Amino acid sequence: MPRPIKCRKVCHFPNVLEFLPADDTEKKAPIILTVDEYETIRLLDKKGYSQEQCAVSMQIARTTVQRIYEIARKKIADALIDGHPLRIEGGDFRICDGQSSDCNLGGCYKQELYQKYAVEKGEGIMRIAVTYENGQIFQHFGHTETFKIYDVEEGKVVHSEVVDTNGSGHGALAGVLNALNALNADVLICGGIGGGAQTALAAAGIKLFGGVSGDADEAVEAFINETLAYNPNVKCSHHEHNHGEGHTCGEHGCVSHSCH
């Protein structure tokens, strides 16, 4: 029986998920770099970690880091030399939610969010996050700059607060997902949202109610009363299909797999 693969801890989703050759006259199949492979490149080559430090951060063996890193470097070389698109998706990983005590990222906003909201969320509390702008439900999930958080107990809102995504909006969908995960939310109410983000929310155990518009407070009250009008088949709007910097969502997905 094959040995089960241990989930690799990744600090955050990559901000850019696809790189395309400038000259695309000859269409070539994309090379897929998994998120955990990307993380070894980020830690070893960008951050300058040793393999031992990388192993501690990802919570895997040093030999596993070495193997993943070699595969990642080969894929990047093939993409650069042979002119293939390079796409980052999939893999056996879990996104750090700020709970880890061995986080090497000083001043990590996810740690700050988790430490605050994990403590404040008591038993019997359901936390609802709403994409938020000027009292309304913001319609483009991947560009959300703020969430309004509602803690609900016994059918009543007992606390609400507007939370900044730490500058993660304006196309940095990865950062928005990270912030939402760290907020320890149970439910997300939003407008348009792409298929990849929906996959990531499902993997994090966050229930999605998309395709909602109008006043945020009224939407939460409707949700509590089980009268919220939403679209279970909500899709990315045309604005969200291209998040800039080569980041796409929808058909290919912003995230294809996450494990816990």
Coordinates of C-alpha atoms in Angstrom, one line a residue:
M1 CA 0.0 0.0 0.0
P2 CA 1.5 3.4 -1.0
R3 CA 2.4 5.7 1.8
P4 CA -0.1 8.5 2.3
I5 CA 1.0 12.0 1.2
K6 CA 1.4 14.4 4.0
C7 CA -0.3 17.8 3.4
R8 CA 2.3 20.6 2.9
K9 CA 1.7 23.8 4.7
V10 CA 1.8 26.8 2.4
C11 CA 1.9 30.4 3.7
H12 CA -0.5 31.9 1.2
F13 CA -1.9 31.5 -2.3
P14 CA 0.3 32.8 -5.1
N15 CA -0.8 36.3 -6.2
V16 CA 0.0 35.4 -9.8
L17 CA -1.3 32.1 -11.1
E18 CA -0.3 32.1 -14.7
F19 CA 2.6 33.2 -16.8
L20 CA 2.3 33.4 -20.6
P21 CA 5.1 33.7 -23.3
A22 CA 5.0 37.1 -25.0
D23 CA 5.0 35.4 -28.4
D24 CA 2.0 33.1 -28.4
T25 CA 1.9 32.4 -32.1
E26 CA 2.6 28.7 -31.3
K27 CA 0.1 27.4 -28.8
K28 CA 1.7 25.0 -26.4
A29 CA 0.3 23.0 -23.5
P30 CA 0.8 24.7 -20.1
I31 CA 3.2 23.3 -17.6
I32 CA 1.5 22.9 -14.2
L33 CA 3.4 24.0 -11.1
T34 CA 1.6 22.9 -8.0
V35 CA 1.1 25.3 -5.1
D36 CA 3.4 23.3 -2.8
E37 CA 6.1 23.2 -5.5
Y38 CA 5.7 27.0 -5.8
E39 CA 6.1 27.3 -2.1
T40 CA 9.5 25.6 -2.2
I41 CA 10.7 28.0 -4.9
R42 CA 9.4 31.0 -2.8
L43 CA 11.0 29.9 0.4
L44 CA 14.3 28.6 -1.0
D45 CA 15.0 30.9 -3.9
K46 CA 13.1 34.1 -2.9
K47 CA 13.4 34.1 0.9
G48 CA 16.8 32.3 1.0
Y49 CA 15.7 29.6 3.5
S50 CA 17.8 26.5 3.9
Q51 CA 16.1 23.2 3.1
E52 CA 15.8 22.5 6.9
Q53 CA 14.0 25.9 7.4
C54 CA 11.8 25.2 4.4
A55 CA 10.9 21.8 5.8
V56 CA 9.9 23.3 9.2
S57 CA 7.8 26.0 7.6
M58 CA 6.0 23.5 5.3
Q59 CA 5.8 20.9 8.1
I60 CA 7.4 18.1 6.0
A61 CA 10.7 16.2 5.9
R62 CA 13.8 17.8 4.4
T63 CA 14.1 15.0 1.9
T64 CA 10.5 15.8 0.7
V65 CA 11.4 19.5 0.3
Q66 CA 14.4 18.5 -1.8
R67 CA 12.3 16.3 -4.0
I68 CA 9.6 18.8 -4.5
Y69 CA 12.1 21.6 -5.2
E70 CA 13.9 19.6 -7.9
I71 CA 10.6 18.9 -9.6
A72 CA 9.7 22.6 -9.4
R73 CA 13.0 23.8 -10.9
K74 CA 12.7 21.3 -13.8
K75 CA 9.2 22.5 -14.6
I76 CA 10.3 26.2 -14.5
A77 CA 13.3 25.4 -16.8
D78 CA 11.1 23.6 -19.3
A79 CA 8.6 26.5 -19.4
L80 CA 11.3 29.1 -19.9
I81 CA 13.4 27.3 -22.4
D82 CA 10.7 25.7 -24.5
G83 CA 8.2 28.6 -24.3
H84 CA 5.4 26.9 -22.5
P85 CA 2.8 28.8 -20.4
L86 CA 3.3 28.2 -16.7
R87 CA 0.3 27.8 -14.5
I88 CA 0.2 27.4 -10.7
E89 CA -2.6 25.1 -9.4
G90 CA -3.3 22.0 -7.5
G91 CA -1.1 19.9 -5.3
D92 CA -1.2 18.4 -1.8
F93 CA -1.3 21.5 0.5
R94 CA -3.1 23.4 3.1
I95 CA -3.1 27.1 3.5
C96 CA -1.8 28.5 6.8
D97 CA -4.6 30.2 8.7
G98 CA -2.4 31.9 11.2
Q99 CA -2.7 29.2 13.9
S100 CA 0.8 27.9 13.5
S101 CA 3.2 28.8 16.3
D102 CA 6.3 28.3 14.0
C103 CA 5.3 30.9 11.4
N104 CA 8.4 32.5 10.0
L105 CA 6.6 35.5 8.6
G106 CA 6.9 38.4 11.0
G107 CA 3.9 40.6 11.4
C108 CA 1.7 38.1 9.5
Y109 CA -1.8 39.7 9.2
K110 CA -3.4 36.2 9.2
Q111 CA -1.9 35.5 12.6
E112 CA -3.2 38.8 13.8
L113 CA -6.7 38.1 12.4
Y114 CA -6.8 34.5 13.6
Q115 CA -5.6 35.4 17.1
K116 CA -8.3 38.1 17.4
Y117 CA -11.2 36.3 15.8
A118 CA -10.5 32.8 17.1
V119 CA -10.6 34.1 20.6
E120 CA -13.7 36.2 20.1
K121 CA -15.8 33.5 18.4
G122 CA -17.4 31.5 21.1
E123 CA -19.3 28.2 21.0
G124 CA -22.7 28.5 19.4
I125 CA -21.6 31.5 17.3
M126 CA -22.0 31.4 13.5
R127 CA -19.8 33.9 11.7
I128 CA -21.1 35.4 8.5
A129 CA -18.7 37.4 6.2
V130 CA -20.1 39.8 3.6
T131 CA -18.2 41.5 0.8
Y132 CA -18.7 45.1 1.8
E133 CA -18.5 48.6 0.4
N134 CA -20.5 51.6 1.8
G135 CA -23.2 49.5 3.4
Q136 CA -23.7 47.5 0.2
I137 CA -22.7 44.0 -0.8
F138 CA -19.6 44.5 -3.0
Q139 CA -20.1 42.6 -6.3
H140 CA -16.6 41.4 -7.2
F141 CA -15.3 38.9 -4.7
G142 CA -11.7 39.0 -6.0
H143 CA -11.5 42.7 -5.6
T144 CA -12.9 43.0 -2.1
E145 CA -11.1 45.4 0.1
T146 CA -13.4 44.9 3.2
F147 CA -15.6 42.3 4.7
K148 CA -18.4 43.0 7.2
I149 CA -18.4 40.3 9.8
Y150 CA -21.5 39.3 11.7
D151 CA -21.5 37.0 14.7
V152 CA -24.9 35.3 15.0
E153 CA -26.2 33.5 18.1
E154 CA -29.7 32.1 18.5
G155 CA -31.0 33.9 15.4
K156 CA -29.7 37.3 16.4
V157 CA -26.7 39.4 15.4
V158 CA -24.7 39.8 18.6
H159 CA -21.7 41.6 17.1
S160 CA -20.7 43.1 13.7
E161 CA -17.5 44.7 12.5
V162 CA -16.0 45.9 9.2
V163 CA -12.6 44.2 8.6
D164 CA -10.0 45.4 6.1
T165 CA -8.4 42.7 3.9
N166 CA -5.0 44.3 4.4
G167 CA -4.8 45.8 1.0
S168 CA -5.5 42.4 -0.6
G169 CA -8.2 43.8 -3.0
H170 CA -7.7 45.3 -6.5
G171 CA -7.2 41.9 -8.1
A172 CA -5.2 40.0 -5.4
L173 CA -7.8 37.3 -5.0
A174 CA -5.3 35.1 -3.2
G175 CA -5.0 37.6 -0.4
V176 CA -8.8 37.9 -0.1
L177 CA -9.1 34.2 0.3
N178 CA -6.3 34.1 2.9
A179 CA -8.0 36.9 4.9
L180 CA -11.4 35.2 4.8
N181 CA -9.9 31.9 6.0
A182 CA -8.1 33.7 8.8
L183 CA -11.4 35.3 9.9
N184 CA -12.7 31.9 10.9
A185 CA -15.9 32.5 8.9
D186 CA -18.6 29.9 8.5
V187 CA -20.7 31.6 5.7
L188 CA -19.8 34.0 2.9
I189 CA -22.5 36.3 1.3
C190 CA -21.3 38.0 -1.9
G191 CA -22.1 39.0 -5.4
G192 CA -20.0 37.6 -8.3
I193 CA -17.4 35.0 -7.6
G194 CA -15.3 32.7 -9.8
G195 CA -15.2 28.9 -9.9
G196 CA -11.7 28.7 -8.5
A197 CA -12.6 30.8 -5.5
Q198 CA -15.7 28.7 -4.9
T199 CA -13.5 25.6 -4.9
A200 CA -11.2 27.2 -2.3
L201 CA -14.1 28.2 -0.1
A202 CA -15.5 24.6 -0.2
A203 CA -12.1 23.2 0.7
A204 CA -12.1 25.6 3.7
G205 CA -15.6 24.6 4.8
I206 CA -17.1 28.0 4.2
K207 CA -20.7 27.9 2.9
L208 CA -21.2 30.2 -0.1
F209 CA -24.3 32.3 -0.9
G210 CA -23.4 34.2 -4.0
G211 CA -25.2 36.4 -6.5
V212 CA -26.6 38.6 -3.8
S213 CA -26.9 42.4 -4.1
G214 CA -28.2 45.3 -2.0
D215 CA -27.9 46.3 1.6
A216 CA -25.5 44.0 3.6
D217 CA -27.3 44.2 6.9
E218 CA -30.6 43.4 5.2
A219 CA -29.0 40.4 3.4
V220 CA -27.8 39.0 6.7
E221 CA -31.2 39.4 8.3
A222 CA -32.7 37.6 5.4
F223 CA -30.2 34.8 5.7
I224 CA -31.0 34.4 9.4
N225 CA -34.7 34.3 8.5
E226 CA -34.0 31.8 5.7
T227 CA -35.4 34.2 3.1
L228 CA -32.2 35.3 1.4
A229 CA -32.4 35.3 -2.4
Y230 CA -29.2 34.0 -3.8
N231 CA -27.9 32.2 -6.9
P232 CA -26.5 28.7 -6.2
N233 CA -25.0 28.7 -9.7
V234 CA -23.3 32.1 -9.5
K235 CA -20.4 32.7 -11.9
C236 CA -17.6 35.1 -12.2
S237 CA -18.6 38.4 -13.7
H238 CA -16.6 39.6 -16.7
H239 CA -14.6 41.9 -14.4
E240 CA -13.4 38.9 -12.3
H241 CA -12.3 36.8 -15.2
N242 CA -9.1 38.7 -15.4
H243 CA -7.6 39.9 -12.1
G244 CA -4.5 41.4 -13.7
E245 CA -0.9 40.3 -13.6
G246 CA -1.8 37.1 -15.5
H247 CA -4.1 35.9 -12.8
T248 CA -7.2 34.2 -14.2
C249 CA -10.1 32.4 -12.6
G250 CA -13.1 30.5 -13.9
E251 CA -12.4 27.7 -16.2
H252 CA -8.9 26.9 -14.8
G253 CA -9.8 27.9 -11.3
C254 CA -8.0 30.0 -8.8
V255 CA -7.4 27.0 -6.7
S256 CA -7.9 23.4 -7.7
H257 CA -7.2 21.5 -4.5
S258 CA -6.5 21.9 -0.9
C259 CA -6.2 19.3 1.9
H260 CA -6.5 19.5 5.6

